[in-house]
Amino acid sequence: MSLPHAILTALLEKPSSGLDLTRRFDRSIGYFWSATHQQIYRELGRLEAEGQIRALATEQPARGQKKRYEVLPAGRAELARWTATSQDPKPLRDTMLLRLRAAAVVGTDGIETDLRHHLALHQRQLTEYEEIEKRDFPPGRDSPQDRLQHLVLRAGIDLETFWTQWLTHAIEEFAELP
């Protein structure tokens, strides 16, 4: 996924200012695609220059007032084109896995402690995702949009479940090392 497509998606869900987008990235989209405040504003300017979004008119123009953006037909068409284009999955790049491989040849100092730290982080993230699922996706909430958004959340839950199980196994393996 690319940042412009994440922004177009967010703006189609709800016209927003750059600050609103930053907050939404921190709360939801950021779980699977992160961006800084500066990256978002830079991309908003580029998307506006390309005619894919526009700033909504304000009732009273005032200096420092937040610009709210909406997606134009060209932006919707770009997002539809991108969504329909096939993409291969990205290969896994995880520094913990590389560090474990290196530890096999240089020693394991510090690795077990970091495995436990990673486990705690993944357990915390899993708990947060499960709370979001309970809050935002109760039984009966099954519109196509809800189902697709829930599918994205389920990917996060399943990934965090994988990592917590794998890290638990890795820590058990460390306990058996000589």
PDB file of C-alpha atoms in Angstrom:
ATOM      1  CA  MET A   1       0.000   0.000   0.000  1.00  0.00           C
ATOM      2  CA  SER A   2       1.159   3.503  -0.569  1.00  0.00           C
ATOM      3  CA  LEU A   3       0.512   6.613   1.433  1.00  0.00           C
ATOM      4  CA  PRO A   4      -1.522   8.385  -1.259  1.00  0.00           C
ATOM      5  CA  HIS A   5      -3.889   5.413  -1.443  1.00  0.00           C
ATOM      6  CA  ALA A   6      -4.216   5.313   2.340  1.00  0.00           C
ATOM      7  CA  ILE A   7      -5.084   9.027   2.333  1.00  0.00           C
ATOM      8  CA  LEU A   8      -7.581   8.659  -0.514  1.00  0.00           C
ATOM      9  CA  THR A   9      -9.242   5.788   1.356  1.00  0.00           C
ATOM     10  CA  ALA A  10      -9.457   7.793   4.575  1.00  0.00           C
ATOM     11  CA  LEU A  11     -10.845  10.855   2.776  1.00  0.00           C
ATOM     12  CA  LEU A  12     -13.470   8.787   0.973  1.00  0.00           C
ATOM     13  CA  GLU A  13     -14.559   7.427   4.340  1.00  0.00           C
ATOM     14  CA  LYS A  14     -14.788  10.961   5.727  1.00  0.00           C
ATOM     15  CA  PRO A  15     -13.571  14.358   4.451  1.00  0.00           C
ATOM     16  CA  SER A  16     -10.870  15.467   6.872  1.00  0.00           C
ATOM     17  CA  SER A  17      -8.146  17.971   7.602  1.00  0.00           C
ATOM     18  CA  GLY A  18      -4.482  17.012   7.715  1.00  0.00           C
ATOM     19  CA  LEU A  19      -4.626  17.016  11.508  1.00  0.00           C
ATOM     20  CA  ASP A  20      -7.730  14.807  11.473  1.00  0.00           C
ATOM     21  CA  LEU A  21      -5.947  12.411   9.109  1.00  0.00           C
ATOM     22  CA  THR A  22      -2.912  12.306  11.388  1.00  0.00           C
ATOM     23  CA  ARG A  23      -5.165  11.388  14.313  1.00  0.00           C
ATOM     24  CA  ARG A  24      -6.933   8.722  12.264  1.00  0.00           C
ATOM     25  CA  PHE A  25      -3.575   7.289  11.199  1.00  0.00           C
ATOM     26  CA  ASP A  26      -2.599   7.142  14.869  1.00  0.00           C
ATOM     27  CA  ARG A  27      -5.823   5.328  15.809  1.00  0.00           C
ATOM     28  CA  SER A  28      -6.761   3.026  12.936  1.00  0.00           C
ATOM     29  CA  ILE A  29      -4.979   3.146   9.599  1.00  0.00           C
ATOM     30  CA  GLY A  30      -1.685   3.429  11.443  1.00  0.00           C
ATOM     31  CA  TYR A  31      -2.080  -0.117  12.724  1.00  0.00           C
ATOM     32  CA  PHE A  32      -1.113  -1.329   9.264  1.00  0.00           C
ATOM     33  CA  TRP A  33       0.218   1.758   7.458  1.00  0.00           C
ATOM     34  CA  SER A  34       1.989   4.472   9.405  1.00  0.00           C
ATOM     35  CA  ALA A  35       2.810   8.015   8.355  1.00  0.00           C
ATOM     36  CA  THR A  36       4.098  11.118  10.059  1.00  0.00           C
ATOM     37  CA  HIS A  37       2.245  14.417  10.213  1.00  0.00           C
ATOM     38  CA  GLN A  38       4.748  15.896   7.714  1.00  0.00           C
ATOM     39  CA  GLN A  39       4.347  12.981   5.276  1.00  0.00           C
ATOM     40  CA  ILE A  40       0.566  13.344   5.336  1.00  0.00           C
ATOM     41  CA  TYR A  41       0.677  17.104   4.684  1.00  0.00           C
ATOM     42  CA  ARG A  42       3.223  16.687   1.899  1.00  0.00           C
ATOM     43  CA  GLU A  43       1.051  14.024   0.260  1.00  0.00           C
ATOM     44  CA  LEU A  44      -2.105  16.141   0.628  1.00  0.00           C
ATOM     45  CA  GLY A  45      -0.356  18.933  -1.296  1.00  0.00           C
ATOM     46  CA  ARG A  46       0.717  16.524  -4.028  1.00  0.00           C
ATOM     47  CA  LEU A  47      -2.745  14.946  -4.325  1.00  0.00           C
ATOM     48  CA  GLU A  48      -4.330  18.406  -4.507  1.00  0.00           C
ATOM     49  CA  ALA A  49      -1.851  19.531  -7.195  1.00  0.00           C
ATOM     50  CA  GLU A  50      -2.667  16.404  -9.215  1.00  0.00           C
ATOM     51  CA  GLY A  51      -6.402  17.125  -9.018  1.00  0.00           C
ATOM     52  CA  GLN A  52      -7.229  14.019  -6.982  1.00  0.00           C
ATOM     53  CA  ILE A  53      -8.476  15.920  -3.917  1.00  0.00           C
ATOM     54  CA  ARG A  54      -9.574  19.455  -3.132  1.00  0.00           C
ATOM     55  CA  ALA A  55      -9.907  21.593  -0.072  1.00  0.00           C
ATOM     56  CA  LEU A  56     -13.519  22.144   0.884  1.00  0.00           C
ATOM     57  CA  ALA A  57     -14.753  25.701   0.983  1.00  0.00           C
ATOM     58  CA  THR A  58     -14.959  27.153   4.476  1.00  0.00           C
ATOM     59  CA  GLU A  59     -17.805  29.287   5.751  1.00  0.00           C
ATOM     60  CA  GLN A  60     -15.499  32.010   7.030  1.00  0.00           C
ATOM     61  CA  PRO A  61     -11.970  32.098   5.660  1.00  0.00           C
ATOM     62  CA  ALA A  62      -9.580  32.688   8.503  1.00  0.00           C
ATOM     63  CA  ARG A  63      -5.834  32.460   8.849  1.00  0.00           C
ATOM     64  CA  GLY A  64      -4.798  29.208  10.507  1.00  0.00           C
ATOM     65  CA  GLN A  65      -8.145  27.520   9.918  1.00  0.00           C
ATOM     66  CA  LYS A  66      -7.849  23.822   9.162  1.00  0.00           C
ATOM     67  CA  LYS A  67      -8.378  22.870   5.521  1.00  0.00           C
ATOM     68  CA  ARG A  68     -10.699  19.904   5.089  1.00  0.00           C
ATOM     69  CA  TYR A  69     -10.195  17.796   1.985  1.00  0.00           C
ATOM     70  CA  GLU A  70     -12.448  15.638  -0.123  1.00  0.00           C
ATOM     71  CA  VAL A  71     -11.699  13.198  -2.928  1.00  0.00           C
ATOM     72  CA  LEU A  72     -12.421  14.245  -6.513  1.00  0.00           C
ATOM     73  CA  PRO A  73     -13.439  11.814  -9.297  1.00  0.00           C
ATOM     74  CA  ALA A  74      -9.798  11.515 -10.426  1.00  0.00           C
ATOM     75  CA  GLY A  75      -8.794  10.420  -6.913  1.00  0.00           C
ATOM     76  CA  ARG A  76     -11.614   7.896  -6.723  1.00  0.00           C
ATOM     77  CA  ALA A  77     -10.593   6.538 -10.140  1.00  0.00           C
ATOM     78  CA  GLU A  78      -6.954   6.235  -9.022  1.00  0.00           C
ATOM     79  CA  LEU A  79      -7.960   4.396  -5.863  1.00  0.00           C
ATOM     80  CA  ALA A  80     -10.225   2.049  -7.865  1.00  0.00           C
ATOM     81  CA  ARG A  81      -7.397   1.419 -10.369  1.00  0.00           C
ATOM     82  CA  TRP A  82      -4.937   0.680  -7.589  1.00  0.00           C
ATOM     83  CA  THR A  83      -7.403  -1.569  -5.737  1.00  0.00           C
ATOM     84  CA  ALA A  84      -8.028  -3.617  -8.902  1.00  0.00           C
ATOM     85  CA  THR A  85      -4.302  -4.033  -9.669  1.00  0.00           C
ATOM     86  CA  SER A  86      -2.747  -7.317  -8.578  1.00  0.00           C
ATOM     87  CA  GLN A  87       0.235  -7.121  -6.220  1.00  0.00           C
ATOM     88  CA  ASP A  88       2.479  -9.847  -4.867  1.00  0.00           C
ATOM     89  CA  PRO A  89       2.896 -10.055  -1.087  1.00  0.00           C
ATOM     90  CA  LYS A  90       5.952  -8.390   0.368  1.00  0.00           C
ATOM     91  CA  PRO A  91       8.629 -10.653   1.828  1.00  0.00           C
ATOM     92  CA  LEU A  92       8.873 -10.723   5.615  1.00  0.00           C
ATOM     93  CA  ARG A  93      11.625  -8.494   7.013  1.00  0.00           C
ATOM     94  CA  ASP A  94      11.866  -8.737  10.764  1.00  0.00           C
ATOM     95  CA  THR A  95      14.971  -7.712  12.695  1.00  0.00           C
ATOM     96  CA  MET A  96      14.213 -10.144  15.535  1.00  0.00           C
ATOM     97  CA  LEU A  97      14.389 -13.076  13.132  1.00  0.00           C
ATOM     98  CA  LEU A  98      17.667 -11.796  11.705  1.00  0.00           C
ATOM     99  CA  ARG A  99      19.044 -11.255  15.221  1.00  0.00           C
ATOM    100  CA  LEU A 100      18.158 -14.842  16.151  1.00  0.00           C
ATOM    101  CA  ARG A 101      19.989 -16.091  13.083  1.00  0.00           C
ATOM    102  CA  ALA A 102      23.015 -13.985  14.046  1.00  0.00           C
ATOM    103  CA  ALA A 103      22.778 -15.181  17.659  1.00  0.00           C
ATOM    104  CA  ALA A 104      23.291 -18.722  16.401  1.00  0.00           C
ATOM    105  CA  VAL A 105      26.836 -17.742  15.415  1.00  0.00           C
ATOM    106  CA  VAL A 106      27.832 -14.968  17.861  1.00  0.00           C
ATOM    107  CA  GLY A 107      25.913 -15.808  21.023  1.00  0.00           C
ATOM    108  CA  THR A 108      22.542 -15.073  22.548  1.00  0.00           C
ATOM    109  CA  ASP A 109      23.306 -12.213  24.966  1.00  0.00           C
ATOM    110  CA  GLY A 110      20.276  -9.970  25.312  1.00  0.00           C
ATOM    111  CA  ILE A 111      18.043 -11.951  22.956  1.00  0.00           C
ATOM    112  CA  GLU A 112      15.853 -13.694  25.546  1.00  0.00           C
ATOM    113  CA  THR A 113      15.127 -10.410  27.311  1.00  0.00           C
ATOM    114  CA  ASP A 114      14.154  -8.832  24.013  1.00  0.00           C
ATOM    115  CA  LEU A 115      11.975 -11.833  23.104  1.00  0.00           C
ATOM    116  CA  ARG A 116      10.073 -11.297  26.352  1.00  0.00           C
ATOM    117  CA  HIS A 117       9.774  -7.582  25.589  1.00  0.00           C
ATOM    118  CA  HIS A 118       8.423  -8.329  22.100  1.00  0.00           C
ATOM    119  CA  LEU A 119       5.966 -10.840  23.563  1.00  0.00           C
ATOM    120  CA  ALA A 120       4.608  -8.207  25.955  1.00  0.00           C
ATOM    121  CA  LEU A 121       4.212  -5.700  23.104  1.00  0.00           C
ATOM    122  CA  HIS A 122       2.410  -8.208  20.880  1.00  0.00           C
ATOM    123  CA  GLN A 123       0.158  -9.326  23.744  1.00  0.00           C
ATOM    124  CA  ARG A 124      -0.763  -5.692  24.413  1.00  0.00           C
ATOM    125  CA  GLN A 125      -1.512  -5.097  20.713  1.00  0.00           C
ATOM    126  CA  LEU A 126      -3.592  -8.278  20.513  1.00  0.00           C
ATOM    127  CA  THR A 127      -5.634  -7.161  23.517  1.00  0.00           C
ATOM    128  CA  GLU A 128      -6.206  -3.755  21.916  1.00  0.00           C
ATOM    129  CA  TYR A 129      -7.343  -5.314  18.624  1.00  0.00           C
ATOM    130  CA  GLU A 130      -9.704  -7.680  20.447  1.00  0.00           C
ATOM    131  CA  GLU A 131     -11.211  -4.732  22.348  1.00  0.00           C
ATOM    132  CA  ILE A 132     -11.723  -2.855  19.070  1.00  0.00           C
ATOM    133  CA  GLU A 133     -13.398  -5.938  17.607  1.00  0.00           C
ATOM    134  CA  LYS A 134     -15.822  -6.190  20.553  1.00  0.00           C
ATOM    135  CA  ARG A 135     -16.573  -2.464  20.455  1.00  0.00           C
ATOM    136  CA  ASP A 136     -16.809  -1.856  16.705  1.00  0.00           C
ATOM    137  CA  PHE A 137     -17.997  -5.167  15.247  1.00  0.00           C
ATOM    138  CA  PRO A 138     -20.857  -6.588  17.319  1.00  0.00           C
ATOM    139  CA  PRO A 139     -22.933  -9.428  15.845  1.00  0.00           C
ATOM    140  CA  GLY A 140     -25.258  -8.241  13.099  1.00  0.00           C
ATOM    141  CA  ARG A 141     -22.972  -5.512  11.844  1.00  0.00           C
ATOM    142  CA  ASP A 142     -22.501  -6.968   8.392  1.00  0.00           C
ATOM    143  CA  SER A 143     -22.715  -4.330   5.697  1.00  0.00           C
ATOM    144  CA  PRO A 144     -20.108  -4.871   2.946  1.00  0.00           C
ATOM    145  CA  GLN A 145     -18.045  -1.959   4.342  1.00  0.00           C
ATOM    146  CA  ASP A 146     -18.237  -3.350   7.883  1.00  0.00           C
ATOM    147  CA  ARG A 147     -17.278  -6.836   6.727  1.00  0.00           C
ATOM    148  CA  LEU A 148     -14.229  -5.597   4.819  1.00  0.00           C
ATOM    149  CA  GLN A 149     -13.093  -3.361   7.679  1.00  0.00           C
ATOM    150  CA  HIS A 150     -13.557  -6.266  10.085  1.00  0.00           C
ATOM    151  CA  LEU A 151     -11.501  -8.452   7.746  1.00  0.00           C
ATOM    152  CA  VAL A 152      -8.609  -5.974   8.035  1.00  0.00           C
ATOM    153  CA  LEU A 153      -8.924  -6.029  11.829  1.00  0.00           C
ATOM    154  CA  ARG A 154      -9.019  -9.845  11.801  1.00  0.00           C
ATOM    155  CA  ALA A 155      -5.719  -9.815   9.908  1.00  0.00           C
ATOM    156  CA  GLY A 156      -4.228  -7.786  12.748  1.00  0.00           C
ATOM    157  CA  ILE A 157      -5.696 -10.139  15.356  1.00  0.00           C
ATOM    158  CA  ASP A 158      -4.424 -13.199  13.513  1.00  0.00           C
ATOM    159  CA  LEU A 159      -0.944 -11.715  13.058  1.00  0.00           C
ATOM    160  CA  GLU A 160      -0.684 -10.744  16.714  1.00  0.00           C
ATOM    161  CA  THR A 161      -1.919 -14.215  17.691  1.00  0.00           C
ATOM    162  CA  PHE A 162       0.795 -15.739  15.501  1.00  0.00           C
ATOM    163  CA  TRP A 163       3.513 -13.543  17.022  1.00  0.00           C
ATOM    164  CA  THR A 164       2.424 -14.202  20.616  1.00  0.00           C
ATOM    165  CA  GLN A 165       2.386 -17.955  19.981  1.00  0.00           C
ATOM    166  CA  TRP A 166       5.715 -17.919  18.146  1.00  0.00           C
ATOM    167  CA  LEU A 167       7.422 -15.743  20.772  1.00  0.00           C
ATOM    168  CA  THR A 168       6.118 -17.983  23.561  1.00  0.00           C
ATOM    169  CA  HIS A 169       7.596 -20.964  21.715  1.00  0.00           C
ATOM    170  CA  ALA A 170      10.900 -19.120  21.172  1.00  0.00           C
ATOM    171  CA  ILE A 171      11.164 -18.301  24.886  1.00  0.00           C
ATOM    172  CA  GLU A 172      10.503 -21.962  25.715  1.00  0.00           C
ATOM    173  CA  GLU A 173      13.301 -22.926  23.291  1.00  0.00           C
ATOM    174  CA  PHE A 174      15.668 -20.518  25.051  1.00  0.00           C
ATOM    175  CA  ALA A 175      14.897 -22.237  28.359  1.00  0.00           C
ATOM    176  CA  GLU A 176      16.181 -25.507  26.857  1.00  0.00           C
ATOM    177  CA  LEU A 177      19.403 -24.109  25.380  1.00  0.00           C
ATOM    178  CA  PRO A 178      22.640 -25.152  27.071  1.00  0.00           C
TER     179      PRO A 178
END
